[in-house]
Amino acid sequence: MQMKIAFFSSKPYDKTFFETENKKYGFELNFYETHLGPHIVKAIEDEKAVCVFVNDKVNRQVIEVLANKGVEIIALRCAGFNNVDLEAAKEFGIKVCRVPAYSPEAVAEHTMAMLLTLNRKTHKAYNRVREQNFALNGLLGFNLFQKTIGIVGTGKIGKAFVNIAKGFGCKIIAYDLYPDEDLASNGIEYTDLKTLFTTADIISLHCPLTPENHYMINQHTIELMKDGVTIINTSRGGLINTHDAIEALKKHKIGYLGIDVYEQEEKLFFKDLSAEIIQDDTIQRLTSFPNVLVTAHQAFFTQEALEQISEITMRSISEIAQKGSTAEIVML
Ligand code: NAD
């Protein structure tokens, strides 16, 4: 019998890319638009694998039901795995895999796109010119050349962003729990987090969200930063205390904020809510600032990245099903 895989939080583009990749495997793919949760778990019949995304909350309760339904594999079609209870998965004998590396350049390039939008105000210029307002008042930007960029997390994406930022002639300082030797020997200065916060003109977050670094950007750490600091977060929403960031924006302490991730994003992102009344006042406040740019978790969203995500996910599922493991397995 063909192995069945249930996809949750799936969008038309997921279907397109995974069905193309599945021509190599011939699995039965079932796509559900809804997120994975107790409400849908009954729909799982004889699927051996579920495939989930960033905002599916795969907690102990969900995992227990999945195990009772005979699910053996949870495949994350993303890099981060903070939304899966790994201990519960281990306890119930479910293997978890993810896509640790897929086009880090996609996220790094989006980070630079956000930074360039904010520092040159192209989001404002685009609208102005469409309304025949060709004035420059209020569009004054700043050069990236010779600015200090503080990069938190120099893994695959952080490293790709270092290369891009170098091309702009920026000075780069970095903080990572495990500094990268290549970068260190190529002129990237590693500092402690406090020094990074104090000296960077621009701070870009590229580390995973863990219990230790939840709200890494908060009232106290923002106070350490330069006045008018630019902060870009393409990692995970929980790294920033949004309430504290809003207070700092109101006081002009934060000069520019670019976020592709938001701590309450699961209620909003990846949905068309243009005809709805948004109940989340925080996101509404954020989007009201002229110097805040919000994108809805789209940093990964390139043709190249989606091809790699579907390829790696399907290969991992197949390898776990056949051999019990894969290089992309997530260990506790
Ligand atoms: P990676 O594992 O290659 O690198 C992460 C780096 O962060 C590592 O060098 C690690 O040592 C470091 N790190 C871990 N904890 C840290 C901490 N507390 N402080 C400082 N550094 C720490 O991961 P990656 O592929 O570069 O991805 C980074 C993050 O980007 C992911 O965890 C994910 O949350 C996010 N991401 C976002 C998108 C998007 O579309 N917005 C897409 C992919 C990944």
XYZ file of C-alpha atoms and ligand atoms in Angstrom:
376
model
C 0.000 0.000 0.000
C 1.188 3.517 -0.815
C 2.271 5.511 2.200
C -0.128 8.348 3.002
C 1.045 11.754 4.136
C -1.267 14.443 5.570
C -0.183 18.055 4.970
C -1.463 20.702 7.370
C -1.612 24.494 6.938
C -1.190 23.757 3.252
C -1.495 26.391 0.549
C -1.855 26.018 -3.219
C 1.911 26.495 -3.659
C 2.645 23.629 -1.210
C 0.419 21.367 -3.296
C 2.181 22.407 -6.505
C 5.717 21.843 -5.247
C 5.035 18.653 -3.248
C 2.972 17.016 -5.996
C 5.782 17.674 -8.461
C 8.344 16.167 -6.082
C 6.060 13.226 -5.311
C 6.389 12.005 -8.891
C 9.627 10.376 -7.633
C 7.850 8.601 -4.768
C 4.211 7.959 -5.616
C 2.959 8.500 -2.045
C -0.673 9.486 -1.432
C -0.694 13.133 -0.395
C -3.674 14.640 1.420
C -3.675 18.416 1.782
C -5.563 20.155 4.598
C -5.789 23.930 4.742
C -6.360 23.924 8.479
C -3.550 23.843 11.021
C -2.871 20.604 12.841
C -4.829 20.395 16.071
C -7.236 18.189 18.009
C -10.137 19.377 15.785
C -8.708 17.759 12.653
C -6.880 14.806 14.030
C -9.962 12.595 13.452
C -9.474 13.081 9.706
C -6.256 11.106 9.913
C -7.093 7.571 8.854
C -4.077 5.550 7.900
C -1.517 8.275 7.302
C 1.958 7.296 8.485
C 3.318 10.823 8.262
C 2.084 14.339 8.886
C 3.780 17.327 7.323
C 3.503 20.602 9.234
C 4.683 24.203 8.999
C 5.856 26.977 11.322
C 2.555 27.769 13.021
C 1.176 24.262 13.550
C 1.276 23.723 17.305
C 2.381 20.137 17.698
C 2.045 19.825 21.460
C 1.811 16.754 23.690
C -1.971 16.499 23.304
C -1.734 16.489 19.504
C 1.196 14.068 19.538
C -0.665 11.607 21.762
C -3.600 11.534 19.336
C -1.259 11.205 16.346
C 0.450 8.240 18.005
C -2.911 6.591 18.707
C -3.792 7.055 15.024
C -0.596 5.244 14.016
C 1.358 8.269 12.778
C 5.097 7.542 12.878
C 6.649 10.651 11.321
C 6.225 14.380 11.880
C 7.934 16.195 9.010
C 8.436 19.935 9.444
C 8.685 21.656 6.071
C 10.708 24.458 7.706
C 13.951 24.897 9.656
C 12.677 25.954 13.100
C 11.140 23.289 15.363
C 10.201 25.340 18.437
C 6.527 24.450 17.782
C 6.968 20.682 18.317
C 7.125 19.007 21.743
C 10.162 16.822 21.022
C 10.046 15.084 24.396
C 6.469 13.981 23.805
C 7.349 12.826 20.270
C 10.203 10.726 21.651
C 7.990 9.293 24.386
C 5.338 8.265 21.838
C 7.911 6.877 19.395
C 7.276 9.437 16.642
C 10.272 10.542 14.569
C 10.560 14.259 13.818
C 12.457 15.640 10.837
C 12.869 19.161 9.492
C 14.564 21.008 6.661
C 17.635 22.384 8.396
C 19.035 24.078 5.308
C 17.199 25.363 2.288
C 18.411 28.349 0.438
C 19.663 30.400 3.403
C 20.216 33.081 0.760
C 16.431 33.414 0.368
C 16.069 34.577 3.993
C 19.302 36.580 3.970
C 18.290 38.426 0.792
C 14.859 39.218 2.249
C 16.596 40.584 5.354
C 18.555 42.965 3.150
C 15.409 43.824 1.187
C 13.708 44.843 4.454
C 16.711 46.868 5.542
C 16.958 48.659 2.184
C 13.227 49.406 2.223
C 13.499 50.981 5.649
C 16.726 52.943 5.216
C 15.661 54.401 1.831
C 11.892 54.508 2.555
C 11.009 52.875 -0.756
C 7.696 51.670 0.734
C 6.704 55.325 1.143
C 8.182 56.425 -2.193
C 6.243 53.761 -4.103
C 2.900 55.055 -2.819
C 3.813 58.718 -3.190
C 4.805 58.496 -6.838
C 1.618 56.580 -7.657
C -0.275 59.617 -6.326
C 1.844 62.029 -8.375
C 3.631 63.247 -5.270
C 7.200 63.629 -6.462
C 8.457 65.555 -3.408
C 11.374 64.236 -1.386
C 10.451 65.748 1.983
C 10.316 62.995 4.579
C 12.185 60.481 2.439
C 15.667 61.249 3.764
C 17.512 57.979 4.196
C 20.882 56.856 5.479
C 23.817 54.996 3.918
C 24.586 51.420 4.892
C 28.213 51.995 3.898
C 30.418 51.998 7.040
C 27.489 51.354 9.387
C 27.952 48.677 12.045
C 25.649 45.706 11.638
C 25.307 43.409 14.659
C 24.321 39.900 13.625
C 22.896 37.618 16.301
C 23.343 34.022 15.162
C 25.886 33.276 12.454
C 24.592 29.936 11.232
C 23.594 29.370 7.628
C 21.344 32.422 7.249
C 23.462 34.727 9.420
C 26.514 33.785 7.380
C 24.737 34.436 4.076
C 23.664 37.822 5.440
C 27.262 38.600 6.492
C 28.335 38.110 2.867
C 25.603 40.413 1.580
C 26.306 43.101 4.200
C 30.034 42.965 3.430
C 29.193 43.913 -0.159
C 27.651 47.131 1.144
C 30.853 48.031 2.986
C 29.318 47.577 6.436
C 31.336 46.837 9.542
C 30.085 43.559 10.917
C 30.083 42.403 14.513
C 28.464 39.183 15.596
C 27.272 37.181 18.564
C 26.740 33.432 18.543
C 26.862 30.769 21.244
C 29.286 28.964 18.901
C 31.306 31.505 16.881
C 32.132 30.442 13.340
C 35.882 30.025 12.856
C 35.777 30.851 9.144
C 34.022 34.151 9.802
C 36.272 34.992 12.752
C 39.388 34.439 10.652
C 37.869 36.536 7.859
C 37.567 39.713 9.856
C 34.168 39.286 11.512
C 34.473 40.451 15.088
C 32.601 38.325 17.649
C 31.483 40.203 20.742
C 29.259 39.505 23.734
C 25.593 40.325 23.300
C 25.768 43.463 25.448
C 28.583 44.935 23.326
C 26.664 44.083 20.173
C 23.514 45.792 21.447
C 25.514 48.854 22.568
C 27.557 49.395 19.413
C 25.479 48.250 16.434
C 23.631 50.745 14.235
C 21.631 47.873 12.790
C 20.783 44.620 14.588
C 19.663 41.570 12.635
C 18.433 38.410 14.344
C 19.370 35.037 12.838
C 19.265 32.675 15.814
C 16.583 30.106 16.628
C 13.981 30.834 19.321
C 14.764 28.892 22.497
C 13.465 29.196 26.091
C 16.764 30.979 26.954
C 16.508 33.729 24.328
C 12.732 34.340 24.410
C 12.239 38.148 24.409
C 15.967 38.712 23.834
C 14.910 42.178 22.602
C 13.079 43.766 25.525
C 12.847 47.059 27.395
C 16.194 46.500 29.142
C 18.178 45.403 26.097
C 16.621 48.150 23.961
C 17.835 50.711 26.536
C 21.407 49.563 25.836
C 21.057 50.270 22.113
C 22.012 53.373 20.161
C 19.280 55.964 19.745
C 17.552 55.388 16.420
C 18.765 51.795 16.134
C 17.427 49.653 13.282
C 16.236 46.147 14.214
C 15.428 43.450 11.661
C 13.924 40.126 12.731
C 13.497 37.380 10.156
C 13.943 34.577 12.713
C 11.086 34.042 15.154
C 8.590 36.493 16.630
C 9.218 35.448 20.238
C 12.730 36.906 20.115
C 11.200 40.394 20.454
C 8.881 41.634 23.180
C 6.560 43.471 20.791
C 5.016 45.631 23.511
C 8.476 46.902 24.536
C 9.407 47.488 20.889
C 6.273 49.610 20.380
C 7.087 51.707 23.458
C 10.626 52.214 22.127
C 9.290 53.194 18.674
C 6.993 55.760 20.298
C 10.007 57.276 22.088
C 12.105 57.253 18.844
C 14.582 54.926 20.584
C 14.068 52.381 17.819
C 14.497 54.258 14.542
C 13.388 51.464 12.206
C 11.906 48.036 12.760
C 11.558 45.336 10.115
C 9.844 42.103 11.082
C 9.047 39.104 8.945
C 7.917 37.195 12.040
C 5.601 38.224 14.855
C 4.928 36.583 18.187
C 1.163 36.277 17.562
C 1.551 35.483 13.875
C -0.322 32.164 13.869
C -3.658 34.027 14.087
C -2.805 36.230 11.102
C -0.014 35.184 8.803
C -0.566 33.130 5.657
C -4.256 34.192 5.599
C -6.106 36.795 3.544
C -7.883 38.810 6.253
C -8.450 41.889 4.097
C -12.230 41.788 4.631
C -12.036 41.017 8.367
C -11.933 43.192 11.476
C -8.518 42.445 12.955
C -8.788 41.850 16.687
C -5.048 42.049 17.314
C -4.423 45.678 18.325
C -0.677 45.137 18.575
C -0.172 44.333 14.897
C -2.460 47.241 13.993
C -0.332 49.591 16.096
C 2.839 48.208 14.541
C 1.640 48.699 10.991
C 0.607 52.284 11.792
C 4.255 53.381 12.222
C 5.849 54.827 9.072
C 9.206 53.366 10.111
C 8.001 49.796 10.657
C 7.900 47.226 7.892
C 6.002 43.996 8.465
C 6.093 41.122 6.005
C 4.106 37.982 6.725
C 6.793 35.319 7.129
C 7.779 35.437 3.485
C 11.566 35.508 3.803
C 11.817 31.840 2.780
C 9.366 32.217 -0.100
C 11.360 31.808 -3.288
C 11.092 29.295 -6.113
C 14.509 27.865 -5.217
C 13.666 27.479 -1.523
C 10.314 25.767 -2.158
C 11.955 23.285 -4.528
C 14.542 22.429 -1.892
C 11.977 22.213 0.920
C 9.802 19.733 -0.976
C 12.828 17.707 -2.104
C 14.384 17.396 1.370
C 11.061 16.778 3.151
C 9.998 13.975 0.814
C 13.437 12.372 0.907
C 13.476 12.471 4.735
C 10.018 10.932 5.001
C 10.975 8.198 2.573
C 14.253 7.449 4.392
C 12.605 7.326 7.813
C 9.886 5.026 6.453
C 12.449 2.696 4.863
C 15.482 2.863 7.165
C 14.104 4.365 10.373
C 16.260 7.479 10.135
C 17.540 10.349 8.003
C 20.202 13.032 8.261
C 17.448 15.606 8.837
C 16.055 13.966 11.978
C 15.568 16.280 14.983
C 17.124 14.919 18.183
C 16.320 16.023 21.685
P 21.325 27.609 11.889
O 21.033 26.494 12.836
O 22.193 27.343 10.693
O 22.013 28.813 12.698
C 21.544 29.294 13.903
C 22.735 29.910 14.644
O 22.225 30.525 15.833
C 23.770 28.875 15.071
O 25.066 29.310 14.702
C 23.617 28.809 16.592
O 24.827 28.530 17.264
C 23.119 30.208 16.895
N 22.409 30.338 18.145
C 21.608 29.436 18.769
N 21.107 29.966 19.901
C 21.608 31.226 19.985
C 21.469 32.259 20.916
N 20.721 32.120 22.015
N 22.118 33.413 20.689
C 22.900 33.565 19.581
N 23.077 32.622 18.668
C 22.434 31.458 18.870
O 19.927 28.204 11.468
P 19.560 29.058 10.168
O 19.246 28.154 9.051
O 20.598 30.092 9.979
O 18.181 29.726 10.641
C 18.141 30.673 11.697
C 16.700 30.918 12.079
O 16.038 31.582 11.006
C 15.860 29.643 12.283
O 16.000 29.146 13.591
C 14.465 30.121 12.020
O 13.881 30.531 13.234
C 14.653 31.342 11.125
N 14.104 31.129 9.771
C 13.179 32.027 9.305
C 12.666 31.894 8.033
C 11.667 32.882 7.470
O 11.052 32.616 6.424
N 11.477 34.047 8.082
C 13.069 30.827 7.231
C 14.029 29.938 7.728
C 14.545 30.105 8.997
